[in-house]
PDB file of C-alpha atoms in Angstrom:
ATOM      1  CA  MET F   1     100.413  91.279  86.506  1.00 48.00           C
ATOM      2  CA  GLU F   2     103.938  90.904  85.143  1.00 62.00           C
ATOM      3  CA  LYS F   3     106.362  88.104  85.764  1.00 74.00           C
ATOM      4  CA  THR F   4     109.522  87.345  83.884  1.00 76.00           C
ATOM      5  CA  VAL F   5     109.870  83.968  82.201  1.00 78.00           C
ATOM      6  CA  PHE F   6     113.351  82.526  81.674  1.00 79.00           C
ATOM      7  CA  VAL F   7     114.030  79.673  79.293  1.00 84.00           C
ATOM      8  CA  TYR F   8     117.467  78.082  79.029  1.00 84.00           C
ATOM      9  CA  ARG F   9     118.741  75.659  76.440  1.00 88.00           C
ATOM     10  CA  ALA F  10     122.095  73.999  76.848  1.00 88.00           C
ATOM     11  CA  THR F  11     123.804  72.759  73.723  1.00 88.00           C
ATOM     12  CA  GLU F  12     127.264  71.294  73.313  1.00 90.00           C
ATOM     13  CA  GLU F  13     128.788  74.708  72.490  1.00 90.00           C
ATOM     14  CA  ARG F  14     126.661  77.240  74.378  1.00 89.00           C
ATOM     15  CA  LEU F  15     123.951  78.166  76.832  1.00 89.00           C
ATOM     16  CA  GLU F  16     121.071  80.009  75.172  1.00 90.00           C
ATOM     17  CA  ILE F  17     118.973  82.275  77.379  1.00 85.00           C
ATOM     18  CA  CYS F  18     115.570  83.679  76.435  1.00 86.00           C
ATOM     19  CA  GLN F  19     113.523  85.890  78.705  1.00 83.00           C
ATOM     20  CA  TRP F  20     110.312  87.887  78.414  1.00 80.00           C
ATOM     21  CA  GLN F  21     107.619  89.483  80.509  1.00 78.00           C
ATOM     22  CA  ASN F  22     104.639  87.180  80.759  1.00 72.00           C
ATOM     23  CA  ILE F  23     101.841  89.703  80.378  1.00 70.00           C
ATOM     24  CA  PRO F  24      98.358  88.205  79.970  1.00 69.00           C
ATOM     25  CA  ASP F  25      96.793  88.765  76.555  1.00 69.00           C
ATOM     26  CA  LEU F  26      93.780  90.064  78.479  1.00 73.00           C
ATOM     27  CA  VAL F  27      95.702  93.342  78.920  1.00 70.00           C
ATOM     28  CA  PHE F  28      96.003  93.809  75.162  1.00 69.00           C
ATOM     29  CA  THR F  29      92.363  92.799  74.662  1.00 72.00           C
ATOM     30  CA  PHE F  30      91.391  95.489  77.180  1.00 73.00           C
ATOM     31  CA  LEU F  31      93.388  98.046  75.189  1.00 69.00           C
ATOM     32  CA  LYS F  32      91.313  97.150  72.109  1.00 72.00           C
ATOM     33  CA  VAL F  33      87.973  97.353  73.950  1.00 74.00           C
ATOM     34  CA  PHE F  34      88.751 100.445  76.044  1.00 73.00           C
ATOM     35  CA  PRO F  35      88.001 102.957  73.229  1.00 71.00           C
ATOM     36  CA  PHE F  36      84.458 101.648  72.886  1.00 75.00           C
ATOM     37  CA  ILE F  37      83.953 102.167  76.610  1.00 77.00           C
ATOM     38  CA  ILE F  38      85.244 105.746  76.278  1.00 73.00           C
ATOM     39  CA  VAL F  39      82.970 106.415  73.296  1.00 73.00           C
ATOM     40  CA  GLY F  40      80.014 105.106  75.333  1.00 77.00           C
ATOM     41  CA  ILE F  41      80.883 107.442  78.210  1.00 75.00           C
ATOM     42  CA  ILE F  42      81.218 110.385  75.807  1.00 72.00           C
ATOM     43  CA  LEU F  43      77.833 109.648  74.208  1.00 74.00           C
ATOM     44  CA  MET F  44      76.202 109.319  77.641  1.00 76.00           C
ATOM     45  CA  ALA F  45      77.707 112.688  78.651  1.00 73.00           C
ATOM     46  CA  LEU F  46      76.416 114.352  75.456  1.00 72.00           C
ATOM     47  CA  ILE F  47      72.931 112.871  75.859  1.00 76.00           C
ATOM     48  CA  SER F  48      72.645 113.816  79.527  1.00 76.00           C
ATOM     49  CA  ASN F  49      74.073 117.326  79.091  1.00 73.00           C
ATOM     50  CA  PRO F  50      73.989 118.701  75.523  1.00 67.00           C
ATOM     51  CA  ALA F  51      75.757 121.844  76.717  1.00 67.00           C
ATOM     52  CA  LEU F  52      79.020 119.887  76.809  1.00 63.00           C
ATOM     53  CA  SER F  53      81.218 120.872  73.945  1.00 62.00           C
ATOM     54  CA  ILE F  54      82.184 118.196  71.464  1.00 62.00           C
ATOM     55  CA  ALA F  55      85.638 119.772  71.386  1.00 58.00           C
ATOM     56  CA  ALA F  56      86.023 119.142  75.145  1.00 61.00           C
ATOM     57  CA  LEU F  57      85.291 115.447  74.579  1.00 63.00           C
ATOM     58  CA  ALA F  58      87.494 115.070  71.507  1.00 66.00           C
ATOM     59  CA  GLY F  59      90.628 114.652  73.647  1.00 68.00           C
ATOM     60  CA  PRO F  60      89.407 111.544  75.509  1.00 68.00           C
ATOM     61  CA  ALA F  61      88.094 110.108  72.225  1.00 68.00           C
ATOM     62  CA  MET F  62      91.506 110.523  70.608  1.00 71.00           C
ATOM     63  CA  VAL F  63      93.180 108.836  73.605  1.00 71.00           C
ATOM     64  CA  GLY F  64      90.782 105.908  73.177  1.00 69.00           C
ATOM     65  CA  ILE F  65      91.583 105.602  69.470  1.00 70.00           C
ATOM     66  CA  LEU F  66      95.311 105.725  70.249  1.00 71.00           C
ATOM     67  CA  LEU F  67      94.962 102.962  72.865  1.00 67.00           C
ATOM     68  CA  ALA F  68      93.046 100.814  70.398  1.00 67.00           C
ATOM     69  CA  SER F  69      95.762 101.137  67.779  1.00 68.00           C
ATOM     70  CA  VAL F  70      98.458 100.341  70.373  1.00 66.00           C
ATOM     71  CA  GLY F  71      96.580  97.337  71.782  1.00 62.00           C
ATOM     72  CA  GLY F  72      96.162  95.819  68.342  1.00 63.00           C
ATOM     73  CA  ASP F  73      99.769  96.297  67.220  1.00 65.00           C
ATOM     74  CA  SER F  74     101.800  93.066  67.421  1.00 66.00           C
ATOM     75  CA  ASN F  75     105.085  95.024  67.409  1.00 69.00           C
ATOM     76  CA  TYR F  76     103.989  96.868  70.542  1.00 65.00           C
ATOM     77  CA  LYS F  77     103.216  93.553  72.224  1.00 65.00           C
ATOM     78  CA  ALA F  78     106.690  92.243  71.400  1.00 65.00           C
ATOM     79  CA  ILE F  79     108.369  95.405  72.694  1.00 65.00           C
ATOM     80  CA  TYR F  80     106.263  95.547  75.855  1.00 66.00           C
ATOM     81  CA  LYS F  81     106.941  91.903  76.644  1.00 70.00           C
ATOM     82  CA  ARG F  82     110.660  92.769  76.512  1.00 73.00           C
ATOM     83  CA  PHE F  83     111.785  89.652  74.693  1.00 76.00           C
ATOM     84  CA  ARG F  84     115.530  89.146  74.956  1.00 80.00           C
ATOM     85  CA  ARG F  85     117.838  86.375  73.756  1.00 84.00           C
ATOM     86  CA  ASP F  86     121.479  85.894  74.737  1.00 84.00           C
ATOM     87  CA  GLU F  87     124.078  83.201  74.186  1.00 88.00           C
ATOM     88  CA  VAL F  88     126.946  82.271  76.465  1.00 86.00           C
ATOM     89  CA  ILE F  89     129.704  80.109  74.994  1.00 87.00           C
ATOM     90  CA  TRP F  90     130.789  77.556  77.609  1.00 89.00           C
ATOM     91  CA  SER F  91     134.493  78.262  77.064  1.00 87.00           C
ATOM     92  CA  GLU F  92     133.930  82.015  77.666  1.00 86.00           C
ATOM     93  CA  ILE F  93     132.723  81.550  81.268  1.00 87.00           C
ATOM     94  CA  ARG F  94     135.580  82.611  83.566  1.00 85.00           C
ATOM     95  CA  LYS F  95     134.077  82.676  87.080  1.00 87.00           C
ATOM     96  CA  VAL F  96     130.766  81.643  88.640  1.00 89.00           C
ATOM     97  CA  LEU F  97     129.110  82.879  91.834  1.00 89.00           C
ATOM     98  CA  LEU F  98     126.498  80.537  93.331  1.00 90.00           C
ATOM     99  CA  ASP F  99     123.826  82.193  95.473  1.00 90.00           C
ATOM    100  CA  GLU F 100     121.754  79.308  96.811  1.00 89.00           C
ATOM    101  CA  ARG F 101     119.428  81.607  98.778  1.00 90.00           C
ATOM    102  CA  LYS F 102     118.337  83.547  95.665  1.00 89.00           C
ATOM    103  CA  GLY F 103     118.506  80.505  93.384  1.00 89.00           C
ATOM    104  CA  LEU F 104     120.942  81.888  90.852  1.00 89.00           C
ATOM    105  CA  LEU F 105     124.331  81.506  89.282  1.00 89.00           C
ATOM    106  CA  ALA F 106     126.105  84.746  88.355  1.00 87.00           C
ATOM    107  CA  LEU F 107     128.532  84.259  85.468  1.00 86.00           C
ATOM    108  CA  SER F 108     131.602  86.298  84.652  1.00 83.00           C
ATOM    109  CA  VAL F 109     131.653  85.937  80.873  1.00 82.00           C
ATOM    110  CA  ASP F 110     134.233  87.000  78.299  1.00 77.00           C
ATOM    111  CA  TRP F 111     131.851  89.143  76.174  1.00 69.00           C
ATOM    112  CA  GLU F 112     133.037  91.149  73.182  1.00 63.00           C
ATOM    113  CA  ASN F 113     131.691  94.375  74.693  1.00 58.00           C
ATOM    114  CA  ARG F 114     133.025  93.789  78.205  1.00 62.00           C
ATOM    115  CA  VAL F 115     133.722  96.704  80.498  1.00 67.00           C
ATOM    116  CA  ILE F 116     136.398  94.948  82.549  1.00 70.00           C
ATOM    117  CA  ASP F 117     138.317  91.743  81.958  1.00 71.00           C
ATOM    118  CA  PRO F 118     136.390  88.772  83.397  1.00 67.00           C
ATOM    119  CA  ALA F 119     139.585  87.562  85.099  1.00 70.00           C
ATOM    120  CA  GLU F 120     139.653  90.826  87.075  1.00 75.00           C
ATOM    121  CA  VAL F 121     136.103  90.435  88.395  1.00 79.00           C
ATOM    122  CA  ASP F 122     136.187  89.901  92.151  1.00 81.00           C
ATOM    123  CA  LEU F 123     133.138  87.799  93.043  1.00 83.00           C
ATOM    124  CA  ALA F 124     133.399  88.848  96.710  1.00 80.00           C
ATOM    125  CA  ASN F 125     133.223  92.540  95.764  1.00 79.00           C
ATOM    126  CA  LYS F 126     129.531  93.502  95.492  1.00 81.00           C
ATOM    127  CA  GLU F 127     130.394  96.435  93.197  1.00 80.00           C
ATOM    128  CA  HIS F 128     131.694  93.969  90.583  1.00 77.00           C
ATOM    129  CA  HIS F 129     128.356  92.141  90.480  1.00 76.00           C
ATOM    130  CA  ILE F 130     127.162  94.590  87.821  1.00 77.00           C
ATOM    131  CA  HIS F 131     129.532  92.762  85.435  1.00 79.00           C
ATOM    132  CA  LEU F 132     127.984  89.333  86.126  1.00 83.00           C
ATOM    133  CA  TYR F 133     125.266  87.631  84.090  1.00 82.00           C
ATOM    134  CA  PRO F 134     122.596  86.036  86.331  1.00 86.00           C
ATOM    135  CA  ILE F 135     121.173  82.602  85.526  1.00 86.00           C
ATOM    136  CA  TYR F 136     118.133  81.680  87.632  1.00 87.00           C
ATOM    137  CA  PHE F 137     117.052  78.193  88.672  1.00 88.00           C
ATOM    138  CA  ARG F 138     114.363  76.616  90.821  1.00 88.00           C
ATOM    139  CA  LYS F 139     115.527  75.317  94.189  1.00 87.00           C
ATOM    140  CA  ASP F 140     114.454  71.776  93.362  1.00 90.00           C
ATOM    141  CA  GLN F 141     116.659  71.836  90.231  1.00 89.00           C
ATOM    142  CA  GLU F 142     119.801  73.195  91.881  1.00 89.00           C
ATOM    143  CA  GLN F 143     121.802  69.962  91.795  1.00 91.00           C
ATOM    144  CA  ALA F 144     120.928  69.264  88.160  1.00 90.00           C
ATOM    145  CA  VAL F 145     121.899  72.821  87.138  1.00 89.00           C
ATOM    146  CA  LEU F 146     125.170  72.675  89.062  1.00 89.00           C
ATOM    147  CA  SER F 147     126.146  69.327  87.583  1.00 90.00           C
ATOM    148  CA  LEU F 148     125.347  70.580  84.054  1.00 89.00           C
ATOM    149  CA  MET F 149     127.392  73.748  84.593  1.00 88.00           C
ATOM    150  CA  LYS F 150     130.354  71.818  86.021  1.00 88.00           C
ATOM    151  CA  GLU F 151     130.204  69.365  83.120  1.00 89.00           C
ATOM    152  CA  LYS F 152     130.055  72.034  80.393  1.00 89.00           C
ATOM    153  CA  MET F 153     132.341  74.771  81.762  1.00 87.00           C
ATOM    154  CA  ALA F 154     136.025  74.780  80.895  1.00 84.00           C
ATOM    155  CA  GLU F 155     138.587  73.293  83.269  1.00 85.00           C
ATOM    156  CA  GLY F 156     139.796  75.786  85.845  1.00 82.00           C
ATOM    157  CA  THR F 157     136.592  77.859  85.900  1.00 85.00           C
ATOM    158  CA  SER F 158     136.185  78.923  89.520  1.00 84.00           C
ATOM    159  CA  LEU F 159     132.879  78.391  91.332  1.00 86.00           C
ATOM    160  CA  MET F 160     132.360  80.350  94.537  1.00 88.00           C
ATOM    161  CA  ASP F 161     129.483  80.380  97.032  1.00 91.00           C
ATOM    162  CA  GLY F 162     128.294  83.830  98.022  1.00 89.00           C
ATOM    163  CA  SER F 163     125.513  86.372  98.017  1.00 89.00           C
ATOM    164  CA  TYR F 164     124.682  88.102  94.735  1.00 89.00           C
ATOM    165  CA  LYS F 165     123.837  91.816  94.879  1.00 87.00           C
ATOM    166  CA  TYR F 166     121.428  92.944  92.187  1.00 82.00           C
ATOM    167  CA  PRO F 167     122.875  95.879  90.230  1.00 77.00           C
ATOM    168  CA  PHE F 168     121.208  99.251  90.784  1.00 70.00           C
ATOM    169  CA  SER F 169     119.449  98.047  93.952  1.00 66.00           C
ATOM    170  CA  GLY F 170     120.461 100.570  96.559  1.00 57.00           C
TER     171      GLY F 170
END
């Protein structure tokens, strides 16, 4: 039920990237309604078999109350949807790997908290792909994205065709 939504905005100075998990609000509505379902089940169990201890049913009731409080909390929704916003300054892009098959550009960017120097990133070395920032595009928009990137990036920024390896994927 999850899919990640990417939104890009190109300005004169930078590329702004926003991403989040597009989780239907129905999930959070279910979390609010679920406790009432649990309470109904507990009451049915008590009515059908009075020998059941109320203490034995208190645990599921508390779980239901916890789920209701989580489902109604807007902060939890924001955290669970994993909203993230980044900015890439055009002049800080050093190298670009184009993977047409996956529909992405992987950028070697001169971040403040970089692990290695972007000039040292070898785009052909799959182990260096962990240091690249992926930008996704639809296949039908590939030419428009490439022309925008070529127009905005600094002179001398290298663009290489290749296959991007997702970090931490075996």
